[in-house]
Amino acid sequence: MLEIYLKSENRLFLKYHEEITAYTFDNILEVINDIKNKYDIKKEKVSLILDFSRFYISFFEAPSSNAKEEQNLLKSFLSDEIKNYSIKNFITKQFYLDHPLRKSLVFCIRRDFIANLAALLKKYGFIITECKADIIGIYRYYENEDVSVLTFGDELSSFLSVRNRNIQGFKSLNLNINDSDNINSYEFVNDDEKMIILDYQPENIEIIFKGCELSNDINFLNTRIPVFKNIKMKNIFPYFLIILICILLNLFLSTNKLEKKNDEIKNEVETIQQSFLAAKNENIPDYSKDLNELKEIIRNMKYQNHYKFLKFLIEESNTDTGFSKIIYENNFWTIEGDSLKFKNIEKFEIKLARYAQNIELIFIKSRSKLLTFQYKIGDIIWN
């Protein structure tokens, strides 16, 4: 497995086949492409480690051991701590420091950040299977010691205190890697306390990689990331409902009633034809109105397929794929939508193939952190 430690916007560390390589960059896409070419990677699982600064990290103490009440209190606590906090936009993980007293260190990270990063790496054959925080990796490595650990970053640094196998304290410091040479001028711990400093030396990065390998209890990919489902359906569903109501009211009757009326008209037409043969020398009434009604009913039968197709699209929008444009014109459907993951678009196309003989992919492109796609579809063959 390939391990990537994303330290900042412009720096990452790669561990592959026990070798650690540092990369600095302006464009992460160029680095990912270089890694892919260097190691001739076609498809590879990735363990992703994120710097603590990517997370909102807070201490939380619940006064009650009731799990439901604790979660409600935690939600209220995080809403006060984080602007525009909501469980649909953030992944939240609790790391318990003291179970009897319900003390925990709470990590929050935006769902779309992980989702977009996973989609980006997947384009190059890197499949993220786990996502962890470097702070927990550092703790796991030193959990059997009483120690304080100062870890330098490009912009912010972290200070972690471990006592009796527990995290006793954590804070973010306004220091960066350029301050590491003057560390003696800062007073972090007492003389009798053990202090460890981690910078960008390979042996220090190895500590973070090894610690994260020991940490299996706080993987942020264990939580599903249904960003689109929670955001888009709220906006789109009313329009689908209006379309369905219009179609139901204006285009067709129910299937049973339509078939019954169709049979009645067919029988009437047969009677008319027999009457015409029996009285061919007599004046025949004008039945063109009835024949036109028959043609109209038969034409409306095909809208049953349209109804079923729209129902299919609504059901699909309850997954991680949603639709922003649905147009039927000149016997073709134009479907445009958004998704966070390529595999959802692939699954959608496979399902489309069951019901349509003519499917044309117009485009797939990245827009506003989502993947936007458009299909042109004809010859609906729903049974």
Tab-separated table of N, CA, C and O in Angstrom, residues 190-299:
chain	number	residue	atom	x	y	z
A	190	ASN	N	8.431	21.779	31.675
A	190	ASN	CA	9.360	21.902	32.805
A	190	ASN	C	10.618	21.078	32.551
A	190	ASN	O	10.638	20.182	31.705
A	191	ASP	N	11.639	21.369	33.295
A	191	ASP	CA	12.929	20.691	33.090
A	191	ASP	C	12.842	19.191	33.333
A	191	ASP	O	13.611	18.417	32.762
A	192	ASP	N	11.928	18.756	34.208
A	192	ASP	CA	11.845	17.339	34.530
A	192	ASP	C	10.925	16.564	33.584
A	192	ASP	O	10.712	15.366	33.758
A	193	GLU	N	10.384	17.248	32.604
A	193	GLU	CA	9.493	16.583	31.654
A	193	GLU	C	10.240	16.263	30.361
A	193	GLU	O	11.113	17.014	29.927
A	194	LYS	N	9.835	15.152	29.746
A	194	LYS	CA	10.473	14.720	28.500
A	194	LYS	C	9.849	15.447	27.317
A	194	LYS	O	8.640	15.456	27.143
A	195	MET	N	10.697	16.049	26.487
A	195	MET	CA	10.247	16.838	25.346
A	195	MET	C	10.840	16.264	24.070
A	195	MET	O	12.047	16.032	23.977
A	196	ILE	N	9.985	16.032	23.085
A	196	ILE	CA	10.436	15.510	21.788
A	196	ILE	C	10.004	16.492	20.704
A	196	ILE	O	8.877	17.005	20.726
A	197	ILE	N	10.911	16.758	19.778
A	197	ILE	CA	10.632	17.692	18.681
A	197	ILE	C	10.656	16.925	17.360
A	197	ILE	O	11.632	16.233	17.056
A	198	LEU	N	9.582	17.050	16.587
A	198	LEU	CA	9.490	16.406	15.288
A	198	LEU	C	9.498	17.470	14.195
A	198	LEU	O	8.656	18.371	14.190
A	199	ASP	N	10.461	17.365	13.290
A	199	ASP	CA	10.484	18.263	12.144
A	199	ASP	C	10.410	17.415	10.877
A	199	ASP	O	9.791	16.356	10.873
A	200	TYR	N	11.037	17.847	9.797
A	200	TYR	CA	10.904	17.156	8.519
A	200	TYR	C	12.034	16.171	8.243
A	200	TYR	O	12.237	15.770	7.095
A	201	GLN	N	12.769	15.788	9.278
A	201	GLN	CA	13.793	14.771	9.090
A	201	GLN	C	13.105	13.428	8.792
A	201	GLN	O	12.042	13.141	9.340
A	202	PRO	N	13.709	12.588	7.931
A	202	PRO	CA	13.072	11.307	7.560
A	202	PRO	C	12.680	10.453	8.754
A	202	PRO	O	11.616	9.825	8.744
A	203	GLU	N	13.524	10.431	9.795
A	203	GLU	CA	13.203	9.586	10.950
A	203	GLU	C	11.966	10.098	11.698
A	203	GLU	O	11.198	9.322	12.273
A	204	ASN	N	11.750	11.415	11.668
A	204	ASN	CA	10.565	11.969	12.311
A	204	ASN	C	9.297	11.703	11.505
A	204	ASN	O	8.228	11.427	12.060
A	205	ILE	N	9.411	11.797	10.191
A	205	ILE	CA	8.272	11.468	9.326
A	205	ILE	C	7.934	9.986	9.451
A	205	ILE	O	6.768	9.587	9.448
A	206	GLU	N	8.953	9.142	9.605
A	206	GLU	CA	8.740	7.705	9.785
A	206	GLU	C	7.912	7.450	11.047
A	206	GLU	O	7.065	6.542	11.073
A	207	ILE	N	8.147	8.220	12.103
A	207	ILE	CA	7.378	8.074	13.338
A	207	ILE	C	5.888	8.292	13.072
A	207	ILE	O	5.032	7.547	13.562
A	208	ILE	N	5.574	9.302	12.287
A	208	ILE	CA	4.164	9.603	11.991
A	208	ILE	C	3.545	8.489	11.156
A	208	ILE	O	2.427	8.035	11.424
A	209	PHE	N	4.273	8.005	10.143
A	209	PHE	CA	3.759	6.908	9.330
A	209	PHE	C	3.510	5.662	10.185
A	209	PHE	O	2.452	5.023	10.099
A	210	LYS	N	4.495	5.308	11.027
A	210	LYS	CA	4.356	4.104	11.852
A	210	LYS	C	3.232	4.247	12.873
A	210	LYS	O	2.491	3.303	13.130
A	211	GLY	N	3.111	5.456	13.460
A	211	GLY	CA	2.043	5.668	14.439
A	211	GLY	C	0.665	5.540	13.822
A	211	GLY	O	-0.256	4.982	14.433
A	212	CYS	N	0.506	6.034	12.599
A	212	CYS	CA	-0.792	5.935	11.923
A	212	CYS	C	-1.114	4.490	11.554
A	212	CYS	O	-2.284	4.104	11.485
A	213	GLU	N	-0.082	3.681	11.299
A	213	GLU	CA	-0.325	2.270	11.031
A	213	GLU	C	-0.872	1.574	12.276
A	213	GLU	O	-1.633	0.612	12.181
A	214	LEU	N	-0.509	2.081	13.460
A	214	LEU	CA	-0.998	1.495	14.715
A	214	LEU	C	-2.411	1.961	15.049
A	214	LEU	O	-3.080	1.369	15.891
A	215	SER	N	-2.848	3.033	14.400
A	215	SER	CA	-4.134	3.641	14.741
A	215	SER	C	-5.215	3.176	13.776
A	215	SER	O	-5.304	3.642	12.644
A	216	ASN	N	-6.046	2.229	14.221
A	216	ASN	CA	-7.117	1.716	13.378
A	216	ASN	C	-8.495	2.147	13.866
A	216	ASN	O	-9.506	1.716	13.333
A	217	ASP	N	-8.552	2.979	14.886
A	217	ASP	CA	-9.838	3.275	15.509
A	217	ASP	C	-10.420	4.629	15.126
A	217	ASP	O	-11.479	4.996	15.611
A	218	ILE	N	-9.752	5.382	14.281
A	218	ILE	CA	-10.291	6.700	13.934
A	218	ILE	C	-10.014	7.002	12.460
A	218	ILE	O	-9.383	7.984	12.097
A	219	ASN	N	-10.497	6.124	11.611
A	219	ASN	CA	-10.377	6.263	10.159
A	219	ASN	C	-11.556	7.095	9.653
A	219	ASN	O	-12.707	6.707	9.787
A	220	PHE	N	-11.262	8.246	9.042
A	220	PHE	CA	-12.334	9.153	8.642
A	220	PHE	C	-13.083	8.680	7.403
A	220	PHE	O	-14.119	9.228	7.064
A	221	LEU	N	-12.574	7.647	6.724
A	221	LEU	CA	-13.315	7.096	5.593
A	221	LEU	C	-14.327	6.057	6.042
A	221	LEU	O	-15.069	5.535	5.215
A	222	ASN	N	-14.364	5.727	7.343
A	222	ASN	CA	-15.383	4.812	7.822
A	222	ASN	C	-16.767	5.440	7.757
A	222	ASN	O	-17.767	4.758	7.849
A	223	THR	N	-16.820	6.754	7.630
A	223	THR	CA	-18.088	7.466	7.531
A	223	THR	C	-18.383	7.761	6.068
A	223	THR	O	-17.553	8.277	5.348
A	224	ARG	N	-19.598	7.401	5.639
A	224	ARG	CA	-19.998	7.647	4.252
A	224	ARG	C	-20.034	9.142	3.985
A	224	ARG	O	-20.280	9.940	4.877
A	225	ILE	N	-19.828	9.542	2.721
A	225	ILE	CA	-19.722	10.966	2.390
A	225	ILE	C	-20.793	11.336	1.360
A	225	ILE	O	-20.502	11.604	0.207
A	226	PRO	N	-22.085	11.335	1.752
A	226	PRO	CA	-23.140	11.598	0.780
A	226	PRO	C	-23.429	13.085	0.633
A	226	PRO	O	-24.511	13.553	0.929
A	227	VAL	N	-22.445	13.860	0.188
A	227	VAL	CA	-22.615	15.315	0.128
A	227	VAL	C	-23.753	15.699	-0.806
A	227	VAL	O	-24.631	16.482	-0.474
A	228	PHE	N	-23.737	15.127	-1.995
A	228	PHE	CA	-24.735	15.552	-2.980
A	228	PHE	C	-26.150	15.195	-2.531
A	228	PHE	O	-27.079	15.969	-2.684
A	229	LYS	N	-26.291	13.993	-1.972
A	229	LYS	CA	-27.617	13.551	-1.546
A	229	LYS	C	-28.247	14.544	-0.582
A	229	LYS	O	-29.423	14.858	-0.673
A	230	ASN	N	-27.463	15.059	0.339
A	230	ASN	CA	-28.002	15.936	1.367
A	230	ASN	C	-28.221	17.358	0.875
A	230	ASN	O	-29.073	18.060	1.373
A	231	ILE	N	-27.431	17.775	-0.104
A	231	ILE	CA	-27.508	19.164	-0.542
A	231	ILE	C	-28.436	19.331	-1.743
A	231	ILE	O	-29.322	20.153	-1.755
A	232	LYS	N	-28.248	18.497	-2.760
A	232	LYS	CA	-28.932	18.698	-4.021
A	232	LYS	C	-30.399	18.285	-4.004
A	232	LYS	O	-31.231	18.920	-4.615
A	233	MET	N	-30.745	17.188	-3.367
A	233	MET	CA	-32.113	16.714	-3.380
A	233	MET	C	-33.066	17.760	-2.811
A	233	MET	O	-34.202	17.900	-3.259
A	234	LYS	N	-32.580	18.512	-1.838
A	234	LYS	CA	-33.405	19.551	-1.229
A	234	LYS	C	-33.859	20.560	-2.270
A	234	LYS	O	-34.970	21.084	-2.216
A	235	ASN	N	-32.998	20.841	-3.252
A	235	ASN	CA	-33.301	21.845	-4.258
A	235	ASN	C	-34.044	21.273	-5.458
A	235	ASN	O	-34.849	21.953	-6.087
A	236	ILE	N	-33.775	20.014	-5.785
A	236	ILE	CA	-34.267	19.456	-7.038
A	236	ILE	C	-35.604	18.745	-6.892
A	236	ILE	O	-36.437	18.786	-7.798
A	237	PHE	N	-35.846	18.089	-5.764
A	237	PHE	CA	-37.021	17.239	-5.651
A	237	PHE	C	-38.336	17.967	-5.946
A	237	PHE	O	-39.208	17.411	-6.626
A	238	PRO	N	-38.549	19.215	-5.458
A	238	PRO	CA	-39.819	19.884	-5.769
A	238	PRO	C	-40.070	20.010	-7.267
A	238	PRO	O	-41.222	19.906	-7.709
A	239	TYR	N	-39.006	20.205	-8.059
A	239	TYR	CA	-39.187	20.333	-9.499
A	239	TYR	C	-39.593	18.999	-10.114
A	239	TYR	O	-40.431	18.943	-11.025
A	240	PHE	N	-39.010	17.913	-9.638
A	240	PHE	CA	-39.421	16.597	-10.105
A	240	PHE	C	-40.893	16.348	-9.785
A	240	PHE	O	-41.640	15.785	-10.594
A	241	LEU	N	-41.301	16.768	-8.588
A	241	LEU	CA	-42.677	16.551	-8.171
A	241	LEU	C	-43.638	17.313	-9.074
A	241	LEU	O	-44.682	16.792	-9.488
A	242	ILE	N	-43.285	18.548	-9.400
A	242	ILE	CA	-44.129	19.352	-10.288
A	242	ILE	C	-44.224	18.708	-11.668
A	242	ILE	O	-45.302	18.630	-12.272
A	243	ILE	N	-43.079	18.236	-12.183
A	243	ILE	CA	-43.072	17.583	-13.500
A	243	ILE	C	-43.974	16.361	-13.496
A	243	ILE	O	-44.770	16.138	-14.419
A	244	LEU	N	-43.863	15.553	-12.445
A	244	LEU	CA	-44.684	14.339	-12.364
A	244	LEU	C	-46.169	14.667	-12.324
A	244	LEU	O	-46.983	14.027	-13.007
A	245	ILE	N	-46.527	15.670	-11.520
A	245	ILE	CA	-47.936	16.044	-11.422
A	245	ILE	C	-48.469	16.519	-12.769
A	245	ILE	O	-49.575	16.131	-13.189
A	246	CYS	N	-47.675	17.320	-13.468
A	246	CYS	CA	-48.101	17.804	-14.786
A	246	CYS	C	-48.304	16.660	-15.767
A	246	CYS	O	-49.285	16.625	-16.530
A	247	ILE	N	-47.366	15.736	-15.759
A	247	ILE	CA	-47.476	14.602	-16.676
A	247	ILE	C	-48.692	13.756	-16.350
A	247	ILE	O	-49.454	13.352	-17.229
A	248	LEU	N	-48.870	13.503	-15.038
A	248	LEU	CA	-50.001	12.672	-14.620
A	248	LEU	C	-51.336	13.317	-14.969
A	248	LEU	O	-52.280	12.640	-15.374
A	249	LEU	N	-51.415	14.636	-14.823
A	249	LEU	CA	-52.678	15.329	-15.057
A	249	LEU	C	-52.958	15.596	-16.522
A	249	LEU	O	-54.115	15.604	-16.939
A	250	ASN	N	-51.911	15.816	-17.298
A	250	ASN	CA	-52.111	16.313	-18.658
A	250	ASN	C	-51.804	15.322	-19.772
A	250	ASN	O	-52.285	15.504	-20.887
A	251	LEU	N	-50.983	14.323	-19.516
A	251	LEU	CA	-50.549	13.470	-20.618
A	251	LEU	C	-51.224	12.114	-20.699
A	251	LEU	O	-51.349	11.562	-21.777
A	252	PHE	N	-51.618	11.552	-19.545
A	252	PHE	CA	-52.199	10.208	-19.633
A	252	PHE	C	-53.028	9.857	-18.412
A	252	PHE	O	-52.905	10.476	-17.372
A	253	LEU	N	-53.879	8.857	-18.601
A	253	LEU	CA	-54.657	8.278	-17.523
A	253	LEU	C	-53.847	7.171	-16.889
A	253	LEU	O	-52.741	6.873	-17.323
A	254	SER	N	-54.393	6.514	-15.891
A	254	SER	CA	-53.689	5.372	-15.336
A	254	SER	C	-53.635	4.264	-16.369
A	254	SER	O	-54.435	4.209	-17.305
A	255	THR	N	-52.683	3.334	-16.221
A	255	THR	CA	-52.482	2.272	-17.212
A	255	THR	C	-53.741	1.445	-17.432
A	255	THR	O	-54.137	1.194	-18.583
A	256	ASN	N	-54.394	1.023	-16.395
A	256	ASN	CA	-55.578	0.167	-16.540
A	256	ASN	C	-56.712	0.886	-17.260
A	256	ASN	O	-57.350	0.335	-18.161
A	257	LYS	N	-56.961	2.127	-16.878
A	257	LYS	CA	-58.031	2.885	-17.531
A	257	LYS	C	-57.709	3.146	-18.987
A	257	LYS	O	-58.578	3.099	-19.860
A	258	LEU	N	-56.453	3.422	-19.273
A	258	LEU	CA	-56.049	3.711	-20.642
A	258	LEU	C	-56.228	2.485	-21.528
A	258	LEU	O	-56.736	2.575	-22.647
A	259	GLU	N	-55.783	1.325	-21.014
A	259	GLU	CA	-55.939	0.104	-21.794
A	259	GLU	C	-57.416	-0.237	-22.004
A	259	GLU	O	-57.818	-0.684	-23.091
A	260	LYS	N	-58.227	-0.025	-20.959
A	260	LYS	CA	-59.655	-0.318	-21.076
A	260	LYS	C	-60.308	0.562	-22.132
A	260	LYS	O	-61.077	0.087	-22.979
A	261	LYS	N	-59.984	1.854	-22.101
A	261	LYS	CA	-60.572	2.759	-23.075
A	261	LYS	C	-60.092	2.445	-24.484
A	261	LYS	O	-60.840	2.521	-25.459
A	262	ASN	N	-58.811	2.056	-24.572
A	262	ASN	CA	-58.251	1.692	-25.872
A	262	ASN	C	-58.990	0.486	-26.457
A	262	ASN	O	-59.329	0.455	-27.647
A	263	ASP	N	-59.254	-0.542	-25.591
A	263	ASP	CA	-59.989	-1.722	-26.064
A	263	ASP	C	-61.403	-1.356	-26.504
A	263	ASP	O	-61.912	-1.868	-27.518
A	264	GLU	N	-62.027	-0.467	-25.720
A	264	GLU	CA	-63.382	-0.044	-26.090
A	264	GLU	C	-63.405	0.640	-27.448
A	264	GLU	O	-64.282	0.383	-28.281
A	265	ILE	N	-62.444	1.501	-27.694
A	265	ILE	CA	-62.411	2.228	-28.970
A	265	ILE	C	-62.103	1.281	-30.123
A	265	ILE	O	-62.674	1.393	-31.211
A	266	LYS	N	-61.171	0.325	-29.869
A	266	LYS	CA	-60.874	-0.655	-30.917
A	266	LYS	C	-62.126	-1.446	-31.298
A	266	LYS	O	-62.401	-1.696	-32.482
A	267	ASN	N	-62.900	-1.879	-30.274
A	267	ASN	CA	-64.135	-2.622	-30.544
A	267	ASN	C	-65.126	-1.772	-31.327
A	267	ASN	O	-65.810	-2.243	-32.230
A	268	GLU	N	-65.165	-0.480	-30.938
A	268	GLU	CA	-66.065	0.428	-31.643
A	268	GLU	C	-65.649	0.608	-33.092
A	268	GLU	O	-66.492	0.651	-34.004
A	269	VAL	N	-64.342	0.674	-33.320
A	269	VAL	CA	-63.845	0.813	-34.689
A	269	VAL	C	-64.198	-0.408	-35.521
A	269	VAL	O	-64.599	-0.308	-36.688
A	270	GLU	N	-64.028	-1.613	-34.917
A	270	GLU	CA	-64.388	-2.834	-35.635
A	270	GLU	C	-65.869	-2.846	-35.990
A	270	GLU	O	-66.260	-3.255	-37.090
A	271	THR	N	-66.702	-2.368	-35.040
A	271	THR	CA	-68.147	-2.288	-35.315
A	271	THR	C	-68.427	-1.327	-36.454
A	271	THR	O	-69.263	-1.583	-37.343
A	272	ILE	N	-67.715	-0.200	-36.436
A	272	ILE	CA	-67.886	0.794	-37.509
A	272	ILE	C	-67.494	0.204	-38.858
A	272	ILE	O	-68.185	0.406	-39.873
A	273	GLN	N	-66.373	-0.523	-38.864
A	273	GLN	CA	-65.934	-1.126	-40.124
A	273	GLN	C	-66.951	-2.128	-40.654
A	273	GLN	O	-67.234	-2.181	-41.861
A	274	GLN	N	-67.515	-2.967	-39.743
A	274	GLN	CA	-68.534	-3.931	-40.170
A	274	GLN	C	-69.778	-3.237	-40.695
A	274	GLN	O	-70.372	-3.661	-41.691
A	275	SER	N	-70.158	-2.169	-39.998
A	275	SER	CA	-71.324	-1.401	-40.452
A	275	SER	C	-71.067	-0.785	-41.826
A	275	SER	O	-71.967	-0.709	-42.675
A	276	PHE	N	-69.824	-0.344	-42.028
A	276	PHE	CA	-69.479	0.254	-43.324
A	276	PHE	C	-69.607	-0.770	-44.456
A	276	PHE	O	-70.140	-0.476	-45.532
A	277	LEU	N	-69.133	-2.012	-44.194
A	277	LEU	CA	-69.227	-3.054	-45.217
A	277	LEU	C	-70.676	-3.442	-45.489
A	277	LEU	O	-71.047	-3.742	-46.630
A	278	ALA	N	-71.485	-3.449	-44.432
A	278	ALA	CA	-72.885	-3.842	-44.596
A	278	ALA	C	-73.695	-2.758	-45.285
A	278	ALA	O	-74.713	-3.038	-45.940
A	279	ALA	N	-73.275	-1.528	-45.150
A	279	ALA	CA	-74.054	-0.423	-45.725
A	279	ALA	C	-73.193	0.422	-46.641
A	279	ALA	O	-73.207	1.648	-46.601
A	280	LYS	N	-72.395	-0.258	-47.475
A	280	LYS	CA	-71.459	0.492	-48.315
A	280	LYS	C	-72.149	1.349	-49.350
A	280	LYS	O	-71.540	2.287	-49.875
A	281	ASN	N	-73.391	1.006	-49.665
A	281	ASN	CA	-74.095	1.801	-50.676
A	281	ASN	C	-74.943	2.890	-50.042
A	281	ASN	O	-75.672	3.590	-50.738
A	282	GLU	N	-74.898	2.942	-48.727
A	282	GLU	CA	-75.664	3.964	-48.020
A	282	GLU	C	-74.737	5.102	-47.561
A	282	GLU	O	-73.519	4.982	-47.583
A	283	ASN	N	-75.308	6.152	-47.120
A	283	ASN	CA	-74.511	7.265	-46.587
A	283	ASN	C	-73.912	6.865	-45.241
A	283	ASN	O	-74.638	6.449	-44.341
A	284	ILE	N	-72.620	6.948	-45.149
A	284	ILE	CA	-71.918	6.551	-43.935
A	284	ILE	C	-71.630	7.796	-43.086
A	284	ILE	O	-71.124	8.793	-43.606
A	285	PRO	N	-71.980	7.735	-41.785
A	285	PRO	CA	-71.662	8.887	-40.922
A	285	PRO	C	-70.152	9.129	-40.878
A	285	PRO	O	-69.345	8.232	-41.142
A	286	ASP	N	-69.759	10.324	-40.499
A	286	ASP	CA	-68.344	10.696	-40.393
A	286	ASP	C	-67.786	10.262	-39.025
A	286	ASP	O	-68.149	10.807	-37.982
A	287	TYR	N	-66.929	9.221	-39.074
A	287	TYR	CA	-66.325	8.707	-37.845
A	287	TYR	C	-64.883	9.198	-37.650
A	287	TYR	O	-64.123	8.641	-36.878
A	288	SER	N	-64.524	10.231	-38.361
A	288	SER	CA	-63.136	10.703	-38.265
A	288	SER	C	-62.778	11.164	-36.852
A	288	SER	O	-61.649	10.989	-36.385
A	289	LYS	N	-63.758	11.723	-36.120
A	289	LYS	CA	-63.495	12.172	-34.758
A	289	LYS	C	-63.106	10.993	-33.874
A	289	LYS	O	-62.154	11.075	-33.080
A	290	ASP	N	-63.836	9.890	-34.010
A	290	ASP	CA	-63.528	8.705	-33.215
A	290	ASP	C	-62.167	8.121	-33.572
A	290	ASP	O	-61.398	7.675	-32.699
A	291	LEU	N	-61.854	8.106	-34.863
A	291	LEU	CA	-60.567	7.574	-35.291
A	291	LEU	C	-59.415	8.439	-34.788
A	291	LEU	O	-58.367	7.926	-34.374
A	292	ASN	N	-59.621	9.743	-34.800
A	292	ASN	CA	-58.584	10.643	-34.285
A	292	ASN	C	-58.380	10.448	-32.782
A	292	ASN	O	-57.259	10.521	-32.268
A	293	GLU	N	-59.497	10.201	-32.073
A	293	GLU	CA	-59.381	9.949	-30.625
A	293	GLU	C	-58.600	8.671	-30.369
A	293	GLU	O	-57.776	8.600	-29.449
A	294	LEU	N	-58.841	7.664	-31.221
A	294	LEU	CA	-58.095	6.414	-31.081
A	294	LEU	C	-56.597	6.658	-31.279
A	294	LEU	O	-55.766	6.171	-30.500
A	295	LYS	N	-56.256	7.408	-32.310
A	295	LYS	CA	-54.844	7.701	-32.564
A	295	LYS	C	-54.226	8.451	-31.387
A	295	LYS	O	-53.071	8.212	-31.012
A	296	GLU	N	-55.008	9.386	-30.795
A	296	GLU	CA	-54.481	10.163	-29.675
A	296	GLU	C	-54.225	9.270	-28.457
A	296	GLU	O	-53.192	9.406	-27.770
A	297	ILE	N	-55.141	8.332	-28.202
A	297	ILE	CA	-54.970	7.429	-27.061
A	297	ILE	C	-53.755	6.542	-27.261
A	297	ILE	O	-52.944	6.324	-26.349
A	298	ILE	N	-53.595	6.005	-28.466
A	298	ILE	CA	-52.444	5.144	-28.755
A	298	ILE	C	-51.140	5.933	-28.623
A	298	ILE	O	-50.140	5.442	-28.094
A	299	ARG	N	-51.161	7.196	-29.086
A	299	ARG	CA	-49.959	8.022	-28.977
A	299	ARG	C	-49.598	8.266	-27.516
A	299	ARG	O	-48.423	8.242	-27.123
